[in-house]
C-alpha atoms as a printed R data frame, in Angstrom:
    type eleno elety resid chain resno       x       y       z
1   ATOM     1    CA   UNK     A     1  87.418 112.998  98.905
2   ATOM     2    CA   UNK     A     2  88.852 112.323  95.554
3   ATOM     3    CA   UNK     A     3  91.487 109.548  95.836
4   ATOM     4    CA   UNK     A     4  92.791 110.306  92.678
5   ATOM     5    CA   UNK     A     5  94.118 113.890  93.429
6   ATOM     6    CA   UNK     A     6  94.527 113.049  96.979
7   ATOM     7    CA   UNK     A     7  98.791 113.356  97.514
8   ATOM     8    CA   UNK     A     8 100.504 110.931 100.163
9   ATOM     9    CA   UNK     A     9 103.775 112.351 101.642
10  ATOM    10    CA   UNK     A    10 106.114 109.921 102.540
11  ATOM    11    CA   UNK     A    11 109.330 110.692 105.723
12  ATOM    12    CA   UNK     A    12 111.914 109.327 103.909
13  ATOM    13    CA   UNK     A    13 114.900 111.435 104.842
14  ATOM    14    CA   UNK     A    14 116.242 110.095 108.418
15  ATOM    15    CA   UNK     A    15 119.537 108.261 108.798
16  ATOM    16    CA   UNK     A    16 118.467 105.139 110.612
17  ATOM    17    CA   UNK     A    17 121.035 105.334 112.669
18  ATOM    18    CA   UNK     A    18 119.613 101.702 114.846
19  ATOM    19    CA   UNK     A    19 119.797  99.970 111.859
20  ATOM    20    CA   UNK     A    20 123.457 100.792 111.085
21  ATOM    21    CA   UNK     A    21 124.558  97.575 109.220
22  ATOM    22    CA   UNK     A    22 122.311  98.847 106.441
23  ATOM    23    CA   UNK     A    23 122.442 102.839 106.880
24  ATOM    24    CA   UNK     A    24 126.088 103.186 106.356
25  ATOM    25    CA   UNK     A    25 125.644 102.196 102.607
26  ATOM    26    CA   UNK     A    26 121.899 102.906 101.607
27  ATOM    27    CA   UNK     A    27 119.124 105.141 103.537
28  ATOM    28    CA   UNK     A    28 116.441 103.174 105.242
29  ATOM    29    CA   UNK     A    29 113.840 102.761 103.063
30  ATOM    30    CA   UNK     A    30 115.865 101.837 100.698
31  ATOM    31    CA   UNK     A    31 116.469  98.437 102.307
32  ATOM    32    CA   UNK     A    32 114.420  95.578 100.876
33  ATOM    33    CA   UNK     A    33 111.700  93.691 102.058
34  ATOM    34    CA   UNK     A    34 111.147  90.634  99.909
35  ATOM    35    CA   UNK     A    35 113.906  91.923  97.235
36  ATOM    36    CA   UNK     A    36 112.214  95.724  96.906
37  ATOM    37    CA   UNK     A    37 113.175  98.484  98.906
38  ATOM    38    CA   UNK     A    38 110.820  99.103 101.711
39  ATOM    39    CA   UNK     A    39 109.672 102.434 100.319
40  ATOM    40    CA   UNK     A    40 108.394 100.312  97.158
41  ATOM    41    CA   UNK     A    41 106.343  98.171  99.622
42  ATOM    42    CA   UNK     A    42 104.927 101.288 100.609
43  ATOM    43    CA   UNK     A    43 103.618 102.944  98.054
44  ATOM    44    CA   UNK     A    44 102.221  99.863  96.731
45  ATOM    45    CA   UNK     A    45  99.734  99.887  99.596
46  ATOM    46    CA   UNK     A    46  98.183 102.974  98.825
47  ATOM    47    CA   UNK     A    47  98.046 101.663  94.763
48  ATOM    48    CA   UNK     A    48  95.852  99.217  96.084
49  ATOM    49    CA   UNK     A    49  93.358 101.720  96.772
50  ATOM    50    CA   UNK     A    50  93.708 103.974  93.791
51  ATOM    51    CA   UNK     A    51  96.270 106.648  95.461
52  ATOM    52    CA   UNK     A    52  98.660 107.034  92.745
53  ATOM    53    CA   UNK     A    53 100.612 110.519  93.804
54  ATOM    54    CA   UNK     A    54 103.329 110.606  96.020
55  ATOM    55    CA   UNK     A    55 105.558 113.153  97.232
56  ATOM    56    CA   UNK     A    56 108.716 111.324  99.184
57  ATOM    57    CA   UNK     A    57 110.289 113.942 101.170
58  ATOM    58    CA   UNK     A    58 114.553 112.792 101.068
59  ATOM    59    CA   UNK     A    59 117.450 113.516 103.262
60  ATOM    60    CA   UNK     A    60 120.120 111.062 104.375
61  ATOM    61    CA   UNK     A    61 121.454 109.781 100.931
62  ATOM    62    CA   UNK     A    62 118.649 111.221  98.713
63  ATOM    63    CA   UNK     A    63 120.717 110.711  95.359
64  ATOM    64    CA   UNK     A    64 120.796 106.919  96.208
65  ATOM    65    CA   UNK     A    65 116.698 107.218  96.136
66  ATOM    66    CA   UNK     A    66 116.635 109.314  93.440
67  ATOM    67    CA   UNK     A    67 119.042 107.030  91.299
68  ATOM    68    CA   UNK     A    68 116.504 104.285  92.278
69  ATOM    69    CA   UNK     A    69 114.050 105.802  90.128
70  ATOM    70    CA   UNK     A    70 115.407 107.286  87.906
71  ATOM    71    CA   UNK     A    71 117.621 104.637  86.561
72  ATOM    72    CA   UNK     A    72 114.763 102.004  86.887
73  ATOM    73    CA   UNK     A    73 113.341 100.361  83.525
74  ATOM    74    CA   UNK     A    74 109.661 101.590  84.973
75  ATOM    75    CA   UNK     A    75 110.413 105.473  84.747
76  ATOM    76    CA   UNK     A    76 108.184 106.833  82.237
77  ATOM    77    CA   UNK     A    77 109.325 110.337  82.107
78  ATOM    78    CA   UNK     A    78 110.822 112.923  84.335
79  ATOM    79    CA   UNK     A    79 108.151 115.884  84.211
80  ATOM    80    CA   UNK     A    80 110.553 118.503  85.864
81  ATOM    81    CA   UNK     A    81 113.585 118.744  87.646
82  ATOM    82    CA   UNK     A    82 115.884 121.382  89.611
83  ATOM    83    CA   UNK     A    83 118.444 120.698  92.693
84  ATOM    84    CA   UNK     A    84 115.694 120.266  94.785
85  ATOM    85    CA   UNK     A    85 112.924 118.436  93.678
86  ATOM    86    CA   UNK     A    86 112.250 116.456  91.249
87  ATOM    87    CA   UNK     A    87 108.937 114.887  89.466
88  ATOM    88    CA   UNK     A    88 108.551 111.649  87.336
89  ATOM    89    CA   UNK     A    89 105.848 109.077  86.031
90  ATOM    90    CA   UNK     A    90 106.625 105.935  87.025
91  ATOM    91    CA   UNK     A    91 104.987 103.081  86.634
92  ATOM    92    CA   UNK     A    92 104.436 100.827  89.614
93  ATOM    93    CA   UNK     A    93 102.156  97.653  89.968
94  ATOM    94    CA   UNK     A    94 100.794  98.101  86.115
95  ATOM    95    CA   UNK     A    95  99.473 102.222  87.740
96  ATOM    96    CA   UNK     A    96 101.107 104.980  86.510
97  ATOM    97    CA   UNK     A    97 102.315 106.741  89.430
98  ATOM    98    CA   UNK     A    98 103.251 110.804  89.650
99  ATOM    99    CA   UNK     A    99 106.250 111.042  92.150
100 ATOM   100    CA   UNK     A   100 107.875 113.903  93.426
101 ATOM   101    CA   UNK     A   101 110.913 113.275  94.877
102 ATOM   102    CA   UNK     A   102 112.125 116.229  97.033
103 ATOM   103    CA   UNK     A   103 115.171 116.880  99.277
104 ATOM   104    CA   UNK     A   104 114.178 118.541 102.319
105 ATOM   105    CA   UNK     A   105 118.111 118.665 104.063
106 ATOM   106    CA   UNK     A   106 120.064 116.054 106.104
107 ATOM   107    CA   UNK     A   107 119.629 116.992 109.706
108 ATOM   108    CA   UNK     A   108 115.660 118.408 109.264
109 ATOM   109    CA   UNK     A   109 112.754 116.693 111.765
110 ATOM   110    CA   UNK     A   110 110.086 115.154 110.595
111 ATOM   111    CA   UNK     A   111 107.707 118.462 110.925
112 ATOM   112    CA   UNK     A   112 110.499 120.230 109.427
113 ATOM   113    CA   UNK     A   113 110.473 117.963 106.828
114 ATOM   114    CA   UNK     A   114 106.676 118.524 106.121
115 ATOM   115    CA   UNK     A   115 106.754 121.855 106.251
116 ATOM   116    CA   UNK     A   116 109.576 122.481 103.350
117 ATOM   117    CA   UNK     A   117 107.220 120.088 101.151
118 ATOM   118    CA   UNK     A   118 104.164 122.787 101.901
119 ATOM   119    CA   UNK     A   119 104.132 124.334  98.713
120 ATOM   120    CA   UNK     A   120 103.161 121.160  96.800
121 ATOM   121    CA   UNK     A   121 100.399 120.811  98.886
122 ATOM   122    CA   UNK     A   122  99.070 124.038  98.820
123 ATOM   123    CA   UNK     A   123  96.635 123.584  96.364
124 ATOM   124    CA   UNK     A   124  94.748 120.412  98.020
125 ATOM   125    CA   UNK     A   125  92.492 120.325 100.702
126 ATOM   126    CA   UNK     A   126  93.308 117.277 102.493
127 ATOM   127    CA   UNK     A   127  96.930 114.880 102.295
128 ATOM   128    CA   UNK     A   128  97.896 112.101 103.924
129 ATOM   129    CA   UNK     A   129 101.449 111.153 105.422
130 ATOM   130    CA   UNK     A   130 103.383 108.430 106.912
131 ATOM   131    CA   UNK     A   131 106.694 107.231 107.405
132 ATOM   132    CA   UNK     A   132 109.323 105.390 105.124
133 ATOM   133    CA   UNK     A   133 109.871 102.712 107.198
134 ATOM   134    CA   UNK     A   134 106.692 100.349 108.082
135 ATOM   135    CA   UNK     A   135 103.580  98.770 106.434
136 ATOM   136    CA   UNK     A   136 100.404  97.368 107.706
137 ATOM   137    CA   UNK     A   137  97.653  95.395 105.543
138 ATOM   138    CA   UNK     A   138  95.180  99.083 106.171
139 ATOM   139    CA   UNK     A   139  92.249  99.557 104.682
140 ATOM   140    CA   UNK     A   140  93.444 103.385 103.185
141 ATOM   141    CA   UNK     A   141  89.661 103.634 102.230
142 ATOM   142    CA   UNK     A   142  87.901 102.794 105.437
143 ATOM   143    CA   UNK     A   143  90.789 105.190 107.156
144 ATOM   144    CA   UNK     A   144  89.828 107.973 105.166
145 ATOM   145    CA   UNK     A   145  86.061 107.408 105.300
146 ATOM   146    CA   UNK     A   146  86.713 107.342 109.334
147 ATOM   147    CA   UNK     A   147  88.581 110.780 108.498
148 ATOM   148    CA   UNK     A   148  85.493 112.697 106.976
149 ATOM   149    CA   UNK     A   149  83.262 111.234 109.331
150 ATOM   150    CA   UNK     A   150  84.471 112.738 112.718
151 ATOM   151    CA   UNK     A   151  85.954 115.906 110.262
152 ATOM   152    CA   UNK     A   152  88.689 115.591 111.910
153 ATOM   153    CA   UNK     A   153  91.714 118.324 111.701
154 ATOM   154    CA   UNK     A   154  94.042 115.437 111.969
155 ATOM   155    CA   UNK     A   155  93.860 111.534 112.139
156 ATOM   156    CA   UNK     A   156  96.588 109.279 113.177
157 ATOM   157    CA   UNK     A   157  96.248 105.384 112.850
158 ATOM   158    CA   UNK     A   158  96.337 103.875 115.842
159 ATOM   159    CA   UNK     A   159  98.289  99.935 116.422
160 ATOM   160    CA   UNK     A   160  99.203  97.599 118.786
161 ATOM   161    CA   UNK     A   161 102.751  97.684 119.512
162 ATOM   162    CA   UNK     A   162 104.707  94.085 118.777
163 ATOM   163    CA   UNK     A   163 105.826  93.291 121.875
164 ATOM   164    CA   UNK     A   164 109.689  92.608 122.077
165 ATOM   165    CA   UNK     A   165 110.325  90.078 124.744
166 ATOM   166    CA   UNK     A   166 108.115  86.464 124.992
167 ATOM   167    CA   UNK     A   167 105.917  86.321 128.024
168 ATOM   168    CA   UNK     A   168 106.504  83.976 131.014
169 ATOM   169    CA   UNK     A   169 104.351  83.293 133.436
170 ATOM   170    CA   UNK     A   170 105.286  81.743 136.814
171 ATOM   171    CA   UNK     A   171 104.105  79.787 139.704
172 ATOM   172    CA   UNK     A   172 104.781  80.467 143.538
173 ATOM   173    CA   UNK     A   173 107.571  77.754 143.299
174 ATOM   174    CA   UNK     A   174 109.331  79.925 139.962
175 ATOM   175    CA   UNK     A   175 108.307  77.051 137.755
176 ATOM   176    CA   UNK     A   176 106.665  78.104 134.176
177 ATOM   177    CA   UNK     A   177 103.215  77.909 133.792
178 ATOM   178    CA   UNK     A   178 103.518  79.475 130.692
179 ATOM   179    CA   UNK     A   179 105.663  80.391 128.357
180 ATOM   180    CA   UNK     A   180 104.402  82.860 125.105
181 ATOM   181    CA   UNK     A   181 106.477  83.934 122.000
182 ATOM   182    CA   UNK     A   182 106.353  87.400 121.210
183 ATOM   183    CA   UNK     A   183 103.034  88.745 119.593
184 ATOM   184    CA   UNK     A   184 101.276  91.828 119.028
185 ATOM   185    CA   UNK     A   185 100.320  93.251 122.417
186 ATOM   186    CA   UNK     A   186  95.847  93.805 122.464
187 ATOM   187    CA   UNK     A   187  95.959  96.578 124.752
188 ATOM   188    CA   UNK     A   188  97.786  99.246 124.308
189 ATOM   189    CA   UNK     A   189  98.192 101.703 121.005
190 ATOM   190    CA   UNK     A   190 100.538 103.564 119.180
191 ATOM   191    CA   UNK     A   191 100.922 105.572 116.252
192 ATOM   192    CA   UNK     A   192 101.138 103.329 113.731
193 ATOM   193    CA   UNK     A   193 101.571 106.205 111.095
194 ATOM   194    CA   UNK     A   194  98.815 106.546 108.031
195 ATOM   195    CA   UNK     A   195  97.626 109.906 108.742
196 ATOM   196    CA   UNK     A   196  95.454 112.291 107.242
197 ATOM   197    CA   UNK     A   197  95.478 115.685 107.804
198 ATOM   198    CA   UNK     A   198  93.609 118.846 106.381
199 ATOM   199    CA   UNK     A   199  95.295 121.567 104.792
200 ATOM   200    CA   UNK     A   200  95.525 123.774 107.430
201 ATOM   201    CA   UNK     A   201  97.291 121.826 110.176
202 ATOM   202    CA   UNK     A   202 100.302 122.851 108.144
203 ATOM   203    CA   UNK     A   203  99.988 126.088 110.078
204 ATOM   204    CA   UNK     A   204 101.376 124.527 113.052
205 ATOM   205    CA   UNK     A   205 104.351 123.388 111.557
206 ATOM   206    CA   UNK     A   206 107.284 125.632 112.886
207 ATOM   207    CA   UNK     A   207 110.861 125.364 111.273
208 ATOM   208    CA   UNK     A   208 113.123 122.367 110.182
209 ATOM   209    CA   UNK     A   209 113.615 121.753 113.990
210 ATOM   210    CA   UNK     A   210 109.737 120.848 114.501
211 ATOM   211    CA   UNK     A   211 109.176 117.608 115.556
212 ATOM   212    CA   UNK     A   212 105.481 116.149 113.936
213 ATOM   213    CA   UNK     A   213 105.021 113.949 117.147
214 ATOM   214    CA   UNK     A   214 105.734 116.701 119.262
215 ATOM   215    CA   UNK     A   215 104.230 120.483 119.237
216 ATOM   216    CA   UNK     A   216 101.618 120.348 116.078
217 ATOM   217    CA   UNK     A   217 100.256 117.098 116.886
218 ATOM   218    CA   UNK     A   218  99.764 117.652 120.720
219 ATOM   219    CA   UNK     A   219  98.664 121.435 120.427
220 ATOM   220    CA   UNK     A   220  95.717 119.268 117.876
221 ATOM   221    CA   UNK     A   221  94.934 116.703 120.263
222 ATOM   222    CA   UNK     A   222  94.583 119.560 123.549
223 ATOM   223    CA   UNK     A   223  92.283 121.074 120.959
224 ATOM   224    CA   UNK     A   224  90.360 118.147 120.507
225 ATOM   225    CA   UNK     A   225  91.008 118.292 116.417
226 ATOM   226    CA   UNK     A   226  93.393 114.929 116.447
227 ATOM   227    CA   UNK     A   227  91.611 111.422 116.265
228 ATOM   228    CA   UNK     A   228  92.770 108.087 116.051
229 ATOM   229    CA   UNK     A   229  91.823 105.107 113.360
230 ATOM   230    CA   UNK     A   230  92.420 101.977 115.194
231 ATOM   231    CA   UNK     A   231  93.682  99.459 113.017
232 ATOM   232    CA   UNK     A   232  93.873  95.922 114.212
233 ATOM   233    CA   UNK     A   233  95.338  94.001 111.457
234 ATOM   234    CA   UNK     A   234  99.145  93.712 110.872
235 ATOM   235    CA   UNK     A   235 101.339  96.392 111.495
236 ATOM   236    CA   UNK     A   236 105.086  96.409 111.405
237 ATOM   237    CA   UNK     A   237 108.022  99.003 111.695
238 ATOM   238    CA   UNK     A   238 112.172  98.528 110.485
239 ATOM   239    CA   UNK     A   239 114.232 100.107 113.428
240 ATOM   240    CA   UNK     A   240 116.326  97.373 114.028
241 ATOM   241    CA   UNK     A   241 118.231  94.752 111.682
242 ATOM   242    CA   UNK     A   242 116.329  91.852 113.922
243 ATOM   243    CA   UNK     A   243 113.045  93.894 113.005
244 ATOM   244    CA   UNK     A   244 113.822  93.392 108.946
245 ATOM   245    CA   UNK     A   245 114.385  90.022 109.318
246 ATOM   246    CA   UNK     A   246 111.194  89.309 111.187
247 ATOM   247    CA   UNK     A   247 109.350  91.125 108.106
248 ATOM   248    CA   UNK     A   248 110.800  89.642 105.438
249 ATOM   249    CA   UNK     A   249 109.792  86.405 106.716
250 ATOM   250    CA   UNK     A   250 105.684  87.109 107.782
251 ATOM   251    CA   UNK     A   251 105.634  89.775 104.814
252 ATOM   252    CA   UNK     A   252 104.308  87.539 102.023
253 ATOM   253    CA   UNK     A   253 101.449  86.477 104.833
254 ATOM   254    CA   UNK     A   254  99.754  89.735 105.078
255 ATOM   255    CA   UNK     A   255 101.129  90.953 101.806
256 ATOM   256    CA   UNK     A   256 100.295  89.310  98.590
């Protein structure tokens, strides 16, 4: 698979309604993580590997995204534009980048959202996807690798959930025998986001109502087509305010 013509889709349109004290004024990946927007953390992961085309599908308060880059001292030119779409070179962790940023409506799901983006992605064989509001230290090569060995229709990254509540541990008596700080769980998994997907699971994409999680990706997995990366290195998502200010903080750990 060539990296360099390989096209990452990024959700970027929801309205973050759980992290409110944020959402009312800027859409969520527009919130910063270490003074740049989340959705710059982002892409810079997949720079690290070479990936430098990106398609960020908008929604909630797209012109505030859009004004991001195209008032930023790094834009290197705007390549086209209409009222829907529009594509720049900008230049992002010394790579020129080719963005496309597209508006794909304000109430749409996230299959909905994929599927209005299918005609710039028509012409590749393979794209990957994930979602505008979490990071993990991946290794996009090994996922991809992992990808075109099982030739897989579909392949989701797989994490362990951070667990929300410390652990406590108690005696017959209800004294502590332990007591644990919240940590990544080792058991369970979840989608962590970081797909990759052939071309043609776009066919199961329905209308703007079409939820990825839901129809196209269990009618993949019943046909035994969907397979799961596990990654067991950090992993993080932004749904709450308490969840940004736990990344900010162990960010520059896994992140240099």
């Amino acid at each position: 698979m060539n990296l360099d013509n390989l096209k990452v889709v990024i959700l970027a349109g929801g309205m973050g309604t759980r992290i409110s004290e944020y959402t009312k004024e800027i859409p969520k990946p527009m919130i910063k993580i270490k003074n740049k927007p989340i959705l710059i953390q982002i892409l810079k992961i997949f720079i690290k590997y070479g990936i430098n085309n990106f398609l960020i599908a908008t929604g909630y308060k797209n012109q505030i995204i859009n004004n991001y880059f195209l008032k930023n001292k790094n834009l290197i030119k705007i390549l086209f534009r209409n009222k829907k779409k529009i594509k720049i070179l900008f230049k992002l962790n010394n790579k020129i980048c080719k963005i496309c940023l597209y508006f794909t409506g304000l109430k749409t799901m996230t299959g909905g959202r994929l599927k209005r983006v299918k005609d710039e992605l028509i012409n590749k064989n393979s794209f990957m996807l994930t979602y505008g509001d979490g990071v993990a230290n991946i290794n996009i090569k090994n996922l991809i690798k992992f990808h075109l060995k099982k030739n897989s229709l579909a392949t989701v990254t797989a994490v362990h959930p951070i667990a929300r509540f410390g652990m406590i541990e108690l005696n017959k008596n209800n004294m502590v025998k332990t007591f644990k700080e919240k940590k990544q769980t080792k058991k369970d998994w979840i989608n962590g986001g970081f797909f990759v997907f052939k071309n043609e699971f776009l066919k199961y994409l329905k209308n703007d109502t079409t939820v990825l999680e839901g129809y196209p990706l269990e009618k993949v997995s019943k046909q035994k087509k969907l397979f799961a990366y596990k990654h067991k290195g950090f992993w993080m998502c932004m749904d709450t305010k308490r969840d940004r200010d736990n990344l900010d903080k162990v960010y520059p750990k896994y992140f240099k």
